[in-house]
Short mmCIF file of C-alpha atoms in Angstrom, two decimals:
data_model
loop_
_atom_site.label_atom_id
_atom_site.label_comp_id
_atom_site.label_asym_id
_atom_site.label_seq_id
_atom_site.Cartn_x
_atom_site.Cartn_y
_atom_site.Cartn_z
CA UNK D 67 0.02 0.15 -0.31
CA UNK D 68 1.45 3.42 -0.77
CA UNK D 69 0.64 6.55 1.45
CA UNK D 70 0.15 9.72 0.59
CA UNK D 71 1.33 13.00 2.57
CA UNK D 72 -1.46 13.38 4.75
CA UNK D 73 -4.32 12.59 2.40
CA UNK D 74 -5.62 8.17 0.88
CA UNK D 75 -3.28 5.88 0.39
CA UNK D 76 -2.87 6.42 -3.72
CA UNK D 77 -4.66 2.37 -3.42
CA UNK D 78 -7.67 2.48 -1.60
CA UNK D 79 -8.13 5.31 -3.92
CA UNK D 80 -7.69 3.28 -6.89
CA UNK D 81 -10.19 1.16 -5.67
CA UNK D 82 -12.23 3.82 -5.07
CA UNK D 83 -12.33 4.76 -8.76
CA UNK D 84 -13.30 0.70 -9.23
CA UNK D 85 -16.19 0.20 -7.60
CA UNK D 86 -17.57 3.95 -9.10
CA UNK D 87 -16.42 1.81 -12.53
CA UNK D 88 -18.45 -1.41 -11.90
CA UNK D 89 -21.27 0.53 -10.38
CA UNK D 90 -21.55 2.99 -13.27
CA UNK D 91 -20.86 -0.28 -16.29
CA UNK D 92 -23.08 0.96 -18.38
CA UNK D 93 -22.76 4.64 -18.51
CA UNK D 94 -19.64 7.16 -20.05
CA UNK D 95 -18.02 8.49 -16.32
CA UNK D 96 -17.59 12.41 -16.37
CA UNK D 97 -15.32 13.16 -13.30
CA UNK D 98 -12.16 11.52 -12.97
CA UNK D 99 -9.30 14.04 -13.27
CA UNK D 100 -9.66 15.67 -10.28
CA UNK D 101 -7.78 11.96 -8.27
CA UNK D 102 -4.36 13.66 -10.25
CA UNK D 103 -2.95 15.56 -8.13
CA UNK D 104 0.66 15.65 -6.22
CA UNK D 105 0.00 12.74 -4.45
CA UNK D 106 -0.38 10.78 -7.23
CA UNK D 107 1.94 12.43 -9.07
CA UNK D 108 4.32 11.07 -6.95
CA UNK D 109 2.86 7.65 -6.69
CA UNK D 110 2.96 7.62 -10.81
CA UNK D 111 6.79 8.73 -10.86
CA UNK D 112 8.05 6.12 -8.38
CA UNK D 113 5.38 3.52 -11.12
CA UNK D 114 7.90 5.06 -13.83
CA UNK D 115 10.91 3.10 -15.05
CA UNK D 116 14.32 5.87 -14.23
CA UNK D 117 16.68 2.80 -16.44
CA UNK D 118 14.54 3.76 -19.69
CA UNK D 119 15.44 6.07 -22.42
CA UNK D 120 15.86 9.52 -23.28
CA UNK D 121 13.70 11.68 -25.14
CA UNK D 122 13.50 14.62 -27.73
CA UNK D 123 14.22 16.90 -24.90
CA UNK D 124 17.38 14.20 -23.43
CA UNK D 125 16.17 14.08 -19.85
CA UNK D 126 17.51 11.76 -17.76
CA UNK D 127 14.75 10.26 -14.47
CA UNK D 128 18.38 11.64 -12.49
CA UNK D 129 18.28 14.87 -13.66
CA UNK D 130 14.34 14.33 -12.87
CA UNK D 131 14.27 13.80 -9.77
CA UNK D 132 17.40 16.15 -8.88
CA UNK D 133 14.10 19.06 -8.94
CA UNK D 134 11.28 16.20 -7.96
CA UNK D 135 8.29 18.55 -6.30
CA UNK D 136 9.46 21.65 -8.25
CA UNK D 137 9.03 19.57 -11.26
CA UNK D 138 5.58 17.81 -10.71
CA UNK D 139 4.00 21.07 -9.09
CA UNK D 140 4.96 21.88 -12.27
CA UNK D 141 3.31 19.31 -14.07
CA UNK D 142 0.01 19.04 -12.25
CA UNK D 143 -0.08 23.20 -13.17
CA UNK D 144 0.02 22.49 -16.79
CA UNK D 145 -1.78 19.37 -17.06
CA UNK D 146 -5.09 20.67 -15.05
CA UNK D 147 -4.79 24.09 -17.13
CA UNK D 148 -5.12 22.50 -20.53
CA UNK D 149 -1.32 24.54 -21.55
CA UNK D 150 0.76 20.94 -20.96
CA UNK D 151 2.49 20.37 -24.96
CA UNK D 152 2.95 16.57 -25.58
CA UNK D 153 6.24 16.93 -26.91
CA UNK D 154 6.78 14.46 -30.24
CA UNK D 155 8.35 10.16 -29.43
CA UNK D 156 11.76 10.44 -30.12
CA UNK D 157 11.35 6.98 -32.90
CA UNK D 158 14.77 4.47 -32.92
CA UNK D 159 14.56 1.04 -33.60
CA UNK D 160 15.28 -2.73 -33.07
CA UNK D 161 15.42 -6.02 -34.96
CA UNK D 162 12.94 -7.88 -35.94
CA UNK D 163 12.71 -11.53 -36.85
CA UNK D 164 12.16 -11.47 -40.07
CA UNK D 165 15.29 -9.15 -40.74
CA UNK D 166 12.61 -6.08 -40.74
CA UNK D 167 12.47 -2.85 -38.11
CA UNK D 168 10.05 -2.20 -35.14
CA UNK D 169 9.86 1.46 -34.95
CA UNK D 170 9.36 2.90 -31.21
CA UNK D 171 8.23 5.79 -29.81
CA UNK D 172 10.79 7.24 -27.05
CA UNK D 173 9.02 10.09 -24.61
CA UNK D 174 10.07 12.75 -22.58
CA UNK D 175 10.31 11.26 -18.83
CA UNK D 176 9.14 13.79 -17.90
CA UNK D 177 5.55 12.96 -20.70
CA UNK D 178 6.09 9.61 -19.33
CA UNK D 179 5.07 10.82 -15.49
CA UNK D 180 2.18 12.40 -16.50
CA UNK D 181 1.50 8.72 -19.16
CA UNK D 182 2.44 6.70 -15.97
CA UNK D 183 -1.33 9.02 -13.67
CA UNK D 184 -3.35 9.22 -16.87
CA UNK D 185 -2.57 4.89 -17.61
CA UNK D 186 -3.12 4.85 -13.62
CA UNK D 187 -6.94 6.02 -14.45
CA UNK D 188 -7.86 4.18 -17.01
CA UNK D 189 -6.77 0.20 -15.25
CA UNK D 190 -8.52 1.27 -12.59
CA UNK D 191 -11.84 1.84 -14.80
CA UNK D 192 -10.95 -0.50 -17.86
CA UNK D 193 -10.38 -4.03 -15.30
CA UNK D 194 -14.06 -3.94 -15.01
CA UNK D 195 -14.64 -4.04 -18.33
CA UNK D 196 -12.26 -6.19 -19.55
CA UNK D 197 -12.46 -9.48 -20.40
CA UNK D 198 -11.13 -13.27 -19.31
CA UNK D 199 -9.85 -13.78 -22.35
CA UNK D 200 -6.90 -11.78 -22.18
CA UNK D 201 -3.90 -11.33 -20.03
CA UNK D 202 -1.55 -9.05 -21.74
CA UNK D 203 -0.38 -5.96 -19.98
CA UNK D 204 -3.03 -6.37 -17.40
CA UNK D 205 -2.70 -6.69 -13.68
CA UNK D 206 -1.69 -10.65 -12.67
CA UNK D 207 -2.01 -11.23 -16.18
CA UNK D 208 0.64 -12.88 -17.79
CA UNK D 209 1.66 -14.99 -21.18
CA UNK D 210 1.08 -17.45 -19.36
CA UNK D 211 -1.84 -17.89 -17.96
CA UNK D 212 -3.00 -17.11 -21.49
CA UNK D 213 -1.16 -20.70 -22.82
CA UNK D 214 -2.20 -22.57 -19.72
CA UNK D 215 -6.27 -21.55 -21.00
CA UNK D 216 -5.55 -22.40 -24.46
CA UNK D 217 -3.68 -26.21 -23.76
CA UNK D 218 -6.04 -26.70 -21.44
CA UNK D 219 -9.17 -25.44 -23.84
CA UNK D 220 -7.39 -27.55 -26.22
CA UNK D 221 -7.16 -30.22 -24.68
CA UNK D 222 -11.02 -29.68 -23.45
CA UNK D 223 -12.00 -29.94 -26.45
CA UNK D 224 -9.37 -32.82 -28.43
CA UNK D 225 -8.03 -29.77 -30.29
CA UNK D 226 -10.43 -28.82 -32.44
CA UNK D 227 -9.95 -26.27 -35.68
CA UNK D 228 -7.42 -23.13 -34.54
CA UNK D 229 -7.60 -19.24 -35.83
CA UNK D 230 -5.17 -17.57 -35.79
CA UNK D 231 -5.50 -13.74 -36.27
CA UNK D 232 -2.65 -11.56 -37.00
CA UNK D 233 -2.85 -7.54 -37.46
CA UNK D 234 -1.14 -6.41 -39.81
CA UNK D 235 1.48 -3.45 -38.58
CA UNK D 236 -1.14 -3.36 -35.60
CA UNK D 237 0.04 0.00 -33.03
CA UNK D 238 1.18 1.70 -36.22
CA UNK D 239 -2.48 1.99 -37.71
CA UNK D 240 -4.73 2.76 -34.65
CA UNK D 241 -7.10 4.87 -35.50
CA UNK D 242 -6.57 8.09 -33.71
CA UNK D 243 -11.07 8.92 -34.17
CA UNK D 244 -12.21 5.61 -33.72
CA UNK D 245 -9.97 5.00 -30.83
CA UNK D 246 -11.83 8.39 -29.19
CA UNK D 247 -14.81 7.71 -29.74
CA UNK D 248 -14.99 3.72 -28.35
CA UNK D 249 -13.47 6.39 -25.01
CA UNK D 250 -15.65 8.73 -25.35
CA UNK D 251 -18.24 5.98 -24.05
CA UNK D 252 -16.59 5.32 -21.26
CA UNK D 253 -14.44 7.72 -20.36
CA UNK D 254 -16.16 11.87 -20.87
CA UNK D 255 -13.73 13.83 -18.88
CA UNK D 256 -12.51 17.00 -20.66
CA UNK D 257 -8.80 16.63 -18.68
CA UNK D 258 -8.06 12.93 -19.01
CA UNK D 259 -10.14 13.68 -23.61
CA UNK D 260 -7.75 16.21 -24.51
CA UNK D 261 -4.24 14.59 -23.10
CA UNK D 262 -4.38 11.41 -24.58
CA UNK D 263 -5.53 12.75 -27.53
CA UNK D 264 -1.50 15.44 -26.86
CA UNK D 265 -0.20 12.41 -26.60
CA UNK D 266 -2.17 10.48 -30.33
CA UNK D 267 -1.24 14.07 -32.02
CA UNK D 268 1.97 14.28 -30.25
CA UNK D 269 3.98 13.20 -33.61
CA UNK D 270 7.81 11.51 -34.35
CA UNK D 271 10.94 13.35 -34.42
CA UNK D 272 13.27 11.40 -36.66
CA UNK D 273 16.52 12.52 -38.59
CA UNK D 274 15.76 16.19 -37.56
CA UNK D 275 11.92 16.39 -38.30
CA UNK D 276 8.82 15.78 -36.66
CA UNK D 277 5.72 13.10 -38.26
CA UNK D 278 1.78 13.57 -37.60
CA UNK D 279 -1.06 11.09 -38.70
CA UNK D 280 -4.20 10.57 -37.87
CA UNK D 281 -3.49 6.85 -36.63
CA UNK D 282 -1.30 5.12 -34.72
CA UNK D 283 -0.54 4.30 -30.66
CA UNK D 284 3.81 4.68 -30.82
CA UNK D 285 5.27 1.48 -28.68
CA UNK D 286 6.96 1.80 -26.09
CA UNK D 287 4.76 4.98 -24.99
CA UNK D 288 3.60 4.24 -21.15
CA UNK D 289 -0.15 5.08 -22.20
CA UNK D 290 0.22 2.59 -25.96
CA UNK D 291 -1.32 0.16 -24.12
CA UNK D 292 -3.31 0.07 -22.25
CA UNK D 293 -4.65 1.96 -25.32
CA UNK D 294 -3.68 -0.94 -27.39
CA UNK D 295 -6.32 -2.69 -24.84
CA UNK D 296 -8.97 -1.00 -24.97
CA UNK D 297 -9.33 -0.44 -29.02
CA UNK D 298 -8.54 -4.54 -29.35
CA UNK D 299 -10.84 -5.52 -25.73
CA UNK D 300 -14.34 -3.75 -28.04
CA UNK D 301 -12.82 -4.17 -32.36
CA UNK D 302 -12.31 -8.46 -31.09
CA UNK D 303 -13.01 -9.71 -27.65
CA UNK D 304 -16.86 -7.47 -26.51
CA UNK D 305 -17.66 -8.59 -29.97
CA UNK D 306 -16.58 -12.37 -29.48
CA UNK D 307 -18.09 -12.48 -26.93
CA UNK D 308 -22.06 -11.00 -27.15
CA UNK D 309 -21.87 -11.39 -30.93
CA UNK D 310 -20.11 -14.34 -32.37
CA UNK D 311 -19.95 -17.49 -29.26
CA UNK D 312 -24.05 -17.32 -29.22
CA UNK D 313 -24.44 -18.02 -32.99
CA UNK D 314 -21.81 -21.23 -33.36
CA UNK D 315 -22.84 -24.34 -33.04
CA UNK D 316 -20.49 -26.09 -30.84
CA UNK D 317 -17.57 -24.48 -28.11
CA UNK D 318 -16.01 -21.78 -28.78
CA UNK D 319 -11.91 -20.13 -27.38
CA UNK D 320 -10.76 -16.60 -27.57
CA UNK D 321 -7.28 -16.15 -25.98
CA UNK D 322 -5.89 -13.10 -26.84
CA UNK D 323 -2.36 -10.99 -25.09
CA UNK D 324 -1.73 -7.38 -27.19
CA UNK D 325 -2.40 -8.10 -30.51
CA UNK D 326 -1.78 -11.78 -30.22
CA UNK D 327 -4.88 -14.09 -30.61
CA UNK D 328 -6.17 -17.18 -31.12
CA UNK D 329 -9.86 -18.75 -31.33
CA UNK D 330 -10.06 -22.53 -30.87
CA UNK D 331 -13.57 -24.15 -32.53
CA UNK D 332 -14.72 -27.52 -31.48
CA UNK D 333 -16.56 -27.21 -35.01
CA UNK D 334 -15.21 -26.70 -38.39
CA UNK D 335 -17.80 -25.50 -40.11
CA UNK D 336 -17.93 -22.40 -36.88
CA UNK D 337 -14.19 -21.48 -37.41
CA UNK D 338 -15.48 -20.92 -41.32
CA UNK D 339 -18.07 -19.11 -40.45
CA UNK D 340 -15.91 -16.44 -38.26
CA UNK D 341 -12.98 -16.98 -40.77
CA UNK D 342 -15.24 -15.17 -43.02
CA UNK D 343 -15.99 -11.98 -41.94
CA UNK D 344 -13.16 -11.58 -39.89
CA UNK D 345 -11.33 -9.86 -42.29
CA UNK D 346 -14.91 -7.45 -41.95
CA UNK D 347 -14.99 -7.00 -38.56
CA UNK D 348 -10.73 -5.10 -39.02
CA UNK D 349 -11.78 -3.26 -41.58
CA UNK D 350 -14.78 -1.33 -39.40
CA UNK D 351 -12.49 -0.54 -37.17
CA UNK D 352 -9.49 0.94 -39.75
CA UNK D 353 -7.53 -2.55 -39.08
CA UNK D 354 -6.58 -4.47 -41.54
CA UNK D 355 -5.65 -8.98 -40.86
CA UNK D 356 -2.04 -10.06 -42.35
CA UNK D 357 -3.42 -12.56 -45.96
CA UNK D 358 -0.55 -15.15 -44.82
CA UNK D 359 -0.42 -15.19 -41.21
CA UNK D 360 -4.23 -15.42 -40.05
CA UNK D 361 -4.92 -18.73 -40.94
CA UNK D 362 -6.79 -21.51 -39.93
CA UNK D 363 -5.60 -24.39 -38.35
CA UNK D 364 -7.24 -27.80 -38.22
CA UNK D 365 -6.06 -29.46 -34.66
CA UNK D 366 -7.98 -32.23 -34.11
CA UNK D 367 -6.20 -34.61 -31.77
CA UNK D 368 -4.88 -37.73 -34.01
CA UNK D 369 -6.60 -40.30 -33.20
CA UNK D 370 -10.03 -38.18 -34.25
CA UNK D 371 -8.07 -36.48 -37.39
CA UNK D 372 -9.55 -39.46 -40.02
CA UNK D 373 -12.45 -37.96 -39.20
CA UNK D 374 -11.90 -34.54 -41.09
CA UNK D 375 -9.63 -33.01 -43.94
CA UNK D 376 -6.16 -33.31 -41.91
CA UNK D 377 -4.01 -30.54 -41.62
CA UNK D 378 -1.83 -27.51 -42.98
CA UNK D 379 -1.38 -29.39 -46.34
CA UNK D 380 -4.72 -31.30 -46.42
CA UNK D 381 -2.57 -34.98 -45.81
CA UNK D 382 -3.94 -36.75 -42.58
CA UNK D 383 -2.15 -34.90 -39.07
CA UNK D 384 -3.06 -32.29 -37.49
CA UNK D 385 -1.46 -28.68 -38.17
CA UNK D 386 0.57 -26.67 -35.21
CA UNK D 387 0.16 -23.02 -35.09
CA UNK D 388 2.34 -20.84 -33.54
CA UNK D 389 1.66 -18.06 -29.65
CA UNK D 390 3.91 -16.04 -28.18
CA UNK D 391 7.24 -17.59 -29.18
CA UNK D 392 5.90 -21.55 -28.19
CA UNK D 393 4.69 -24.35 -31.66
CA UNK D 394 1.76 -26.16 -30.06
CA UNK D 395 1.10 -29.62 -31.28
CA UNK D 396 0.47 -33.14 -30.49
CA UNK D 397 2.13 -35.66 -29.61
CA UNK D 398 1.84 -38.92 -27.62
CA UNK D 399 2.97 -38.44 -23.70
CA UNK D 400 6.46 -40.32 -23.05
CA UNK D 401 3.98 -42.08 -19.63
CA UNK D 402 1.02 -43.17 -20.44
CA UNK D 403 1.12 -43.54 -24.60
CA UNK D 404 -1.97 -41.20 -25.27
CA UNK D 405 -2.07 -38.31 -27.29
CA UNK D 406 -1.64 -34.60 -25.49
CA UNK D 407 -1.28 -31.20 -26.26
CA UNK D 408 2.39 -29.93 -26.37
CA UNK D 409 4.10 -26.33 -26.34
CA UNK D 410 7.65 -26.05 -27.99
CA UNK D 411 9.51 -23.21 -27.79
CA UNK D 412 9.33 -21.82 -31.48
CA UNK D 413 12.36 -22.13 -34.33
CA UNK D 414 12.70 -17.81 -34.62
CA UNK D 415 12.81 -17.82 -31.28
CA UNK D 416 14.89 -20.76 -30.25
CA UNK D 417 17.27 -18.92 -33.71
CA UNK D 418 16.73 -15.97 -31.74
CA UNK D 419 18.81 -16.40 -28.30
CA UNK D 420 20.72 -18.39 -30.12
CA UNK D 421 22.05 -15.59 -32.55
CA UNK D 422 21.87 -13.73 -28.99
CA UNK D 423 24.28 -15.67 -26.84
CA UNK D 424 26.40 -16.73 -29.78
CA UNK D 425 26.85 -12.79 -30.76
CA UNK D 426 26.99 -11.83 -27.04
CA UNK D 427 30.23 -14.24 -26.75
CA UNK D 428 31.44 -12.47 -29.91
CA UNK D 429 32.07 -10.06 -28.44
CA UNK D 430 33.07 -10.33 -24.50
CA UNK D 431 35.50 -13.48 -24.88
CA UNK D 432 38.19 -11.88 -23.75
CA UNK D 433 36.83 -10.90 -20.60
CA UNK D 434 37.66 -13.29 -17.13
CA UNK D 435 35.68 -16.84 -17.49
CA UNK D 436 33.74 -15.94 -14.66
CA UNK D 437 32.75 -13.20 -15.67
CA UNK D 438 31.32 -14.76 -19.35
CA UNK D 439 29.85 -17.72 -17.14
CA UNK D 440 27.80 -15.30 -15.08
CA UNK D 441 26.10 -13.55 -17.68
CA UNK D 442 25.92 -16.88 -20.44
CA UNK D 443 24.10 -18.36 -16.52
CA UNK D 444 21.51 -15.68 -16.43
CA UNK D 445 20.37 -15.65 -20.79
CA UNK D 446 19.88 -19.39 -19.99
CA UNK D 447 17.73 -18.56 -16.78
CA UNK D 448 16.02 -15.35 -18.51
CA UNK D 449 15.14 -18.25 -21.73
CA UNK D 450 14.20 -21.28 -19.28
CA UNK D 451 11.89 -18.58 -17.00
CA UNK D 452 9.57 -18.33 -20.26
CA UNK D 453 10.11 -21.70 -21.86
CA UNK D 454 10.66 -24.15 -19.35
CA UNK D 455 7.48 -25.68 -19.69
CA UNK D 456 6.58 -29.13 -19.69
CA UNK D 457 7.27 -31.54 -22.94
CA UNK D 458 9.82 -28.55 -23.77
CA UNK D 459 12.88 -29.71 -21.96
CA UNK D 460 14.58 -30.97 -24.77
CA UNK D 461 14.61 -27.31 -26.56
CA UNK D 462 15.76 -25.90 -23.35
CA UNK D 463 18.42 -28.93 -23.13
CA UNK D 464 19.35 -27.90 -26.83
CA UNK D 465 19.94 -24.32 -26.56
CA UNK D 466 22.55 -25.46 -22.95
CA UNK D 467 23.76 -27.48 -25.58
CA UNK D 468 24.10 -25.35 -28.55
CA UNK D 469 25.59 -22.40 -25.79
CA UNK D 470 28.02 -24.34 -24.79
CA UNK D 471 29.40 -24.98 -28.69
CA UNK D 472 29.10 -20.74 -29.26
CA UNK D 473 31.25 -20.53 -26.00
CA UNK D 474 33.83 -21.95 -27.20
CA UNK D 475 34.00 -21.89 -30.53
CA UNK D 476 34.72 -18.17 -29.46
CA UNK D 477 37.03 -19.24 -26.28
CA UNK D 478 38.84 -20.83 -29.28
CA UNK D 479 39.27 -17.76 -31.15
CA UNK D 480 40.61 -15.63 -28.57
CA UNK D 481 44.63 -17.07 -29.21
CA UNK D 482 46.37 -19.19 -31.95
CA UNK D 483 46.95 -21.78 -29.90
CA UNK D 484 43.07 -22.58 -29.75
CA UNK D 485 41.67 -24.40 -27.53
CA UNK D 486 40.92 -28.31 -27.85
CA UNK D 487 37.85 -29.86 -26.49
CA UNK D 488 39.07 -32.11 -23.89
CA UNK D 489 40.06 -28.37 -22.11
CA UNK D 490 36.48 -26.93 -22.20
CA UNK D 491 35.35 -29.59 -21.05
CA UNK D 492 37.57 -29.25 -17.91
CA UNK D 493 36.63 -25.64 -18.30
CA UNK D 494 33.06 -26.67 -18.18
CA UNK D 495 33.41 -28.04 -15.04
CA UNK D 496 34.94 -25.61 -12.98
CA UNK D 497 32.07 -22.31 -14.71
CA UNK D 498 29.22 -25.08 -15.42
CA UNK D 499 26.68 -23.65 -17.63
CA UNK D 500 22.99 -23.47 -16.41
CA UNK D 501 20.99 -26.54 -16.95
CA UNK D 502 17.13 -26.18 -18.08
CA UNK D 503 14.51 -26.79 -14.90
CA UNK D 504 11.06 -26.96 -16.14
CA UNK D 505 8.91 -25.40 -13.48
CA UNK D 506 5.40 -24.61 -15.20
CA UNK D 507 2.93 -28.24 -15.66
CA UNK D 508 2.21 -27.67 -19.40
#
């Protein structure tokens, strides 16, 4: 619990907002901004990452904190009076697995604090609206929970038919006016609406020029994840649960993590009906589905496949699909011999992890061995922490084995004498790399 200075704790105020949102579920909320005061901004500052890249003004978190109280008072006054000007976000790029570059928008540190303050308000309201099918960027929810639900439902249905949903450049395609329209259905507070409008219109600074668009919510912005969630809640979640499921012949399940989503259907005819209307539904909100990556997959349990037309290639084999870094597939249990749903590290994620390890070994091969061992074990521990699911032990063990080979490869280049495998084996006895550990049941 976070205490405020002589006033109600922030946690209590957040709960009161949540209670009000539940009580007025079908009514727009018109007074929210009065909750944002100095105590609220202090808490927003506490929740803001301090080690992120700097925005267009170059100001660091430490520099902002040097005069924190004065800065927060000024920020509060400007936010409430309407004189706050949202700076353009600084454009940066990170590589994607397919060789393309993913654009990020980096706000200034002060903008991050104010965005966090507004995101706290929005979260308190919309957590009462969001459905159980969504797991991304929500408190006490995770990708692992989404995978658990998908595993459980696919097992209960003995597979079925999967629709993989891939929205083309989702964060760059969110139509500002349609987003405002969705927000107005729940948020009618003028201060909050004005601030969100300023962030949407702030523009992007790249190569010395600021460009603005009528679409897009920059990835990297603090408020962007919840705005993206609010939009897809309306576009997909509510539509699926209120309009789609009641018209189907059999059971169906939607699992969504941010803009990654899959639908599971008991019957092929239901899947085909929904697949046919998906482009129109997303197009209504200005979004486009990727024509190749949005696909329908036969995923029936293999012993039931002769009853249907088969997998992706028309054979009598079940297809596979990827979700949140895993390839979901059927395999026989080594204990019982029965068919079970399994999850293994997706090939592109495996290659990315190995490439990262190899590049690190190359860049740091002249560092002390103890330091190298510690850093490599940190990388492996992080990988196991996410991918260490039951049924994926072999894939994790493969990464550890290949990491040893990459380490050896680059250590051999430290000197002209090289390093024999016998010498490497002795080195590994002193500096062992972390072996895999399965932490999750599914």
